[in-house]
C-alpha cells in the first residue's frame, strides 16, 4: 500500500472518457475491483456517457479537469493516493494536428510534463515500499518511429525515433520526457507504443468509424491518396489487456511495443467495411457500398506504412493479441449499427464543422 493508511489502492487514469481510456476502464472494472479515478477534460473527443454504466459503481470516480493544471493534479494525488497513473489523455488525431498543432503541444507535451512532475513530487513523499510499488504508465504510439517502406522490418523498441506529423512529434516529445523522469529521478515509468486501435466508442473522425457511418448513410468514402498506406490494426480490448499486463509486470524504465499482427492497406479496410455494412444493412436496390469509395487529396506528409514487432511483450509478459482483424471489424461494424444514439450524441455541431473543414477542400483525385 503506497504511502500509508489512507490509500484505497486506486489507479488514476487520465483521458478515460476517450476511446481507449473508456474501454480500459470498462474492462478493468470487469476483471478487478481496484478503484479507478478518471481525470478527463472532456474535450470534443471525451464523452462521460461512454462510462454511464459505471455511474453508481463505488469503484469509479470521475473528475473533470486538465492535465496541464498542476495544482489540480497535486490535490488529486493527495486525495486519492493512487498506486499508479495510467496516462491516456492526449490530442490524438493526426489530421487535426496538421490543421491546428497548438493543442497537441499543450496537452501532449506540456500536459505530460505537468503530470510527470506532480507524479514525481507525490512519489517522493511515499514510503520506500510505496515508491517501489508505484507505476507511471505512459500510453504512446507507433507513429513516433516514422514511416516504413514495403520491405522494411517492423518497428521494435530500439528503432530510432523519426516522427513525421505534429501529433507524432508531440507524442515523441512526451515519450522522451517520460524516459528522462525514469533516468534522472528513478520515477518508475513504463512506456507503451501501440499501433492503430479500432472498436467501440472510437470518435468518428478516425478511419474505421468514419467509413462505417458514411457507408451506412450513403455518403462518399474519402480514401486519402492511392489508398495503399498500411496500418497495423489492433482491437481496442487487446490493447487494454496489454496495458494491464505492462502495469502489473512490466519492468520500470522499459518500453513495450504493442501491435495486432494485422497489417492492412487502407483500401482493403474500406472495402471490407462496405461488404460488412452491405451484409448487415443491405441497400434497397442491393447495390454495393463500394461504389461510394472516392480517392481524395492525400494527407500532407502521410506515413506510408506502420508495422509493429511485438515479440518483446509476448516473450516477457506473455501478451499476444486475441482478436483476429476480420472478427474484430465485424464486431465493430455491429456496434456502430446498434448504437445510433451514441453516434448522434457525439456528432455535434463542432464535429460537423471539423468534417466540413477536413473534407470540403480535399478534391477528388
Ligand atoms: P481520444 O482522442 O479518443 O481520447 C483522448 C481523451 O483525452 C479524451 O477523453 C479527452 O477529453 C482527453 N483529454 C484531452 N486533452 C486533455 C487534457 N488537457 N486534460 C485531460 N484530458 C484531456 O484518444 P484515444 O484514441 O483514446 O488515445 C488515447 C491515448 O492512446 C493517446 O495518448 C494516444 O496518443 C494513444 N494511442 C492511440 C492509438 C489509437 O489508435 N487511437 C494508438 C496508439 C496510441
Ligand atoms: O498508429 C497509431 C495511431 O493511429 C494513433 O497514435 C493515433 O492516435 C490514431 O489516430 C491513428 O493514427 P492514423 O493517422 O493512422 O489514424 P486515422 O484513422 O486518422 O487514419 C488511418 C489511415 O487512414 C491513415 O493512413 C489515413 C487514412 N485515412 C484516414 C481518414 C480519417 C483516409 O484514407 N481517409 C480518412 O478520411
Short mmCIF file of C-alpha atoms in Angstrom, two decimals, residues 115-281:
data_model
loop_
_atom_site.label_atom_id
_atom_site.label_comp_id
_atom_site.label_asym_id
_atom_site.label_seq_id
_atom_site.Cartn_x
_atom_site.Cartn_y
_atom_site.Cartn_z
CA UNK A 115 1.69 15.06 -14.84
CA UNK A 116 5.20 13.59 -14.61
CA UNK A 117 6.38 16.41 -12.36
CA UNK A 118 3.41 16.12 -9.99
CA UNK A 119 3.78 12.32 -10.01
CA UNK A 120 7.45 12.70 -9.09
CA UNK A 121 6.65 15.01 -6.14
CA UNK A 122 3.91 12.68 -4.91
CA UNK A 123 6.09 9.58 -5.39
CA UNK A 124 8.96 11.19 -3.46
CA UNK A 125 6.64 11.62 -0.47
CA UNK A 126 5.78 7.90 -0.29
CA UNK A 127 7.33 5.29 1.99
CA UNK A 128 10.08 3.21 0.37
CA UNK A 129 7.61 0.34 -0.15
CA UNK A 130 5.15 2.79 -1.71
CA UNK A 131 7.83 4.16 -4.02
CA UNK A 132 8.85 0.67 -5.09
CA UNK A 133 5.25 -0.30 -5.88
CA UNK A 134 4.27 2.91 -7.71
CA UNK A 135 3.98 2.94 -11.54
CA UNK A 136 3.51 5.70 -14.14
CA UNK A 137 2.34 4.10 -17.39
CA UNK A 138 2.66 6.42 -20.37
CA UNK A 139 0.46 5.32 -23.31
CA UNK A 140 2.09 6.19 -26.60
CA UNK A 141 2.02 5.33 -30.28
CA UNK A 142 3.97 3.60 -33.04
CA UNK A 143 3.86 6.89 -35.02
CA UNK A 144 6.93 8.11 -33.11
CA UNK A 145 9.04 5.74 -35.25
CA UNK A 146 8.08 7.39 -38.56
CA UNK A 147 7.27 5.58 -41.77
CA UNK A 148 8.33 2.19 -43.21
CA UNK A 149 8.86 1.09 -46.80
CA UNK A 150 7.14 -2.06 -48.08
CA UNK A 151 10.06 -4.39 -47.30
CA UNK A 152 11.36 -2.79 -44.09
CA UNK A 153 11.41 -4.74 -40.83
CA UNK A 154 8.70 -3.82 -38.32
CA UNK A 155 9.33 -1.22 -35.57
CA UNK A 156 10.96 -2.66 -32.47
CA UNK A 157 11.68 -0.94 -29.13
CA UNK A 158 15.14 0.17 -30.31
CA UNK A 159 14.03 1.66 -33.64
CA UNK A 160 15.20 5.31 -33.71
CA UNK A 161 12.50 7.96 -33.34
CA UNK A 162 11.55 9.80 -36.56
CA UNK A 163 8.14 11.42 -36.01
CA UNK A 164 6.61 12.98 -39.12
CA UNK A 165 3.42 14.78 -38.07
CA UNK A 166 2.92 17.38 -35.33
CA UNK A 167 0.90 14.71 -33.49
CA UNK A 168 3.72 12.15 -33.73
CA UNK A 169 6.31 14.78 -32.76
CA UNK A 170 4.29 15.78 -29.69
CA UNK A 171 3.97 12.14 -28.61
CA UNK A 172 7.70 11.61 -29.22
CA UNK A 173 8.41 14.65 -27.00
CA UNK A 174 6.23 13.19 -24.26
CA UNK A 175 7.98 9.80 -24.55
CA UNK A 176 11.35 11.50 -24.10
CA UNK A 177 10.12 13.33 -21.01
CA UNK A 178 8.81 10.06 -19.55
CA UNK A 179 12.18 8.44 -20.23
CA UNK A 180 14.02 11.36 -18.59
CA UNK A 181 11.93 11.12 -15.39
CA UNK A 182 12.96 7.49 -15.03
CA UNK A 183 16.58 8.09 -15.92
CA UNK A 184 17.07 11.20 -13.75
CA UNK A 185 14.93 10.52 -10.69
CA UNK A 186 14.05 6.84 -10.92
CA UNK A 187 10.31 7.51 -11.21
CA UNK A 188 9.02 4.02 -12.17
CA UNK A 189 7.85 4.89 -15.67
CA UNK A 190 6.66 2.37 -18.26
CA UNK A 191 6.01 3.38 -21.86
CA UNK A 192 3.89 1.53 -24.40
CA UNK A 193 3.97 2.25 -28.16
CA UNK A 194 0.92 0.81 -29.84
CA UNK A 195 -0.39 0.52 -33.40
CA UNK A 196 -3.82 1.64 -34.71
CA UNK A 197 -6.72 0.70 -32.45
CA UNK A 198 -10.30 0.12 -33.52
CA UNK A 199 -13.50 -0.91 -31.72
CA UNK A 200 -16.47 0.53 -29.79
CA UNK A 201 -16.51 4.20 -28.72
CA UNK A 202 -13.96 5.44 -31.26
CA UNK A 203 -14.73 9.01 -32.24
CA UNK A 204 -15.98 9.04 -35.86
CA UNK A 205 -13.21 11.27 -37.19
CA UNK A 206 -10.89 8.23 -37.44
CA UNK A 207 -10.83 5.95 -40.49
CA UNK A 208 -12.87 2.94 -39.37
CA UNK A 209 -15.85 4.59 -37.62
CA UNK A 210 -15.98 7.38 -40.23
CA UNK A 211 -16.20 4.84 -43.05
CA UNK A 212 -18.80 2.68 -41.25
CA UNK A 213 -21.10 5.66 -40.69
CA UNK A 214 -20.59 7.19 -44.14
CA UNK A 215 -21.27 3.80 -45.77
CA UNK A 216 -24.42 3.37 -43.70
CA UNK A 217 -25.65 6.83 -44.67
CA UNK A 218 -24.77 6.53 -48.38
CA UNK A 219 -22.11 9.27 -48.19
CA UNK A 220 -18.83 9.19 -50.10
CA UNK A 221 -15.94 7.26 -48.55
CA UNK A 222 -12.88 9.57 -48.74
CA UNK A 223 -9.75 7.45 -49.17
CA UNK A 224 -6.56 9.53 -48.99
CA UNK A 225 -4.07 9.27 -51.87
CA UNK A 226 -3.86 5.86 -53.55
CA UNK A 227 -5.36 4.02 -50.56
CA UNK A 228 -2.28 1.83 -50.26
CA UNK A 229 -0.96 3.24 -46.98
CA UNK A 230 -0.67 0.39 -44.50
CA UNK A 231 -1.60 0.35 -40.83
CA UNK A 232 -1.35 -2.48 -38.28
CA UNK A 233 -4.78 -2.82 -36.64
CA UNK A 234 -5.40 -3.91 -33.04
CA UNK A 235 -8.79 -4.46 -31.40
CA UNK A 236 -9.02 -1.99 -28.52
CA UNK A 237 -9.71 -4.63 -25.85
CA UNK A 238 -6.45 -6.35 -26.79
CA UNK A 239 -4.63 -3.04 -26.26
CA UNK A 240 -6.29 -2.72 -22.84
CA UNK A 241 -5.17 -6.24 -21.89
CA UNK A 242 -1.61 -5.38 -22.94
CA UNK A 243 -1.65 -2.23 -20.78
CA UNK A 244 -2.85 -4.24 -17.77
CA UNK A 245 -0.01 -6.73 -18.33
CA UNK A 246 2.60 -3.95 -18.55
CA UNK A 247 1.18 -2.20 -15.48
CA UNK A 248 1.34 -5.33 -13.36
CA UNK A 249 4.53 -6.99 -14.61
CA UNK A 250 6.44 -4.51 -16.81
CA UNK A 251 9.99 -3.52 -15.92
CA UNK A 252 10.23 0.13 -14.74
CA UNK A 253 12.10 2.19 -17.31
CA UNK A 254 11.21 -0.21 -20.13
CA UNK A 255 9.21 0.41 -23.28
CA UNK A 256 6.92 -2.17 -24.89
CA UNK A 257 5.68 -2.20 -28.47
CA UNK A 258 2.10 -3.42 -28.86
CA UNK A 259 0.59 -4.46 -32.20
CA UNK A 260 -2.05 -6.62 -33.83
CA UNK A 261 -0.04 -8.57 -36.44
CA UNK A 262 -2.72 -7.29 -38.81
CA UNK A 263 -1.21 -5.07 -41.47
CA UNK A 264 -3.82 -3.93 -43.97
CA UNK A 265 -3.86 -1.36 -46.78
CA UNK A 266 -6.47 1.34 -46.16
CA UNK A 267 -8.39 0.46 -49.31
CA UNK A 268 -8.73 -3.14 -48.13
CA UNK A 269 -10.09 -1.97 -44.78
CA UNK A 270 -12.62 0.29 -46.51
CA UNK A 271 -13.84 -2.40 -48.94
CA UNK A 272 -14.20 -4.85 -46.02
CA UNK A 273 -16.33 -2.26 -44.20
CA UNK A 274 -18.50 -1.76 -47.33
CA UNK A 275 -19.11 -5.50 -47.55
CA UNK A 276 -19.99 -5.83 -43.84
CA UNK A 277 -22.41 -2.90 -43.97
CA UNK A 278 -23.98 -4.38 -47.17
CA UNK A 279 -24.42 -7.69 -45.36
CA UNK A 280 -25.89 -6.23 -42.14
CA UNK A 281 -27.95 -3.43 -43.75
#
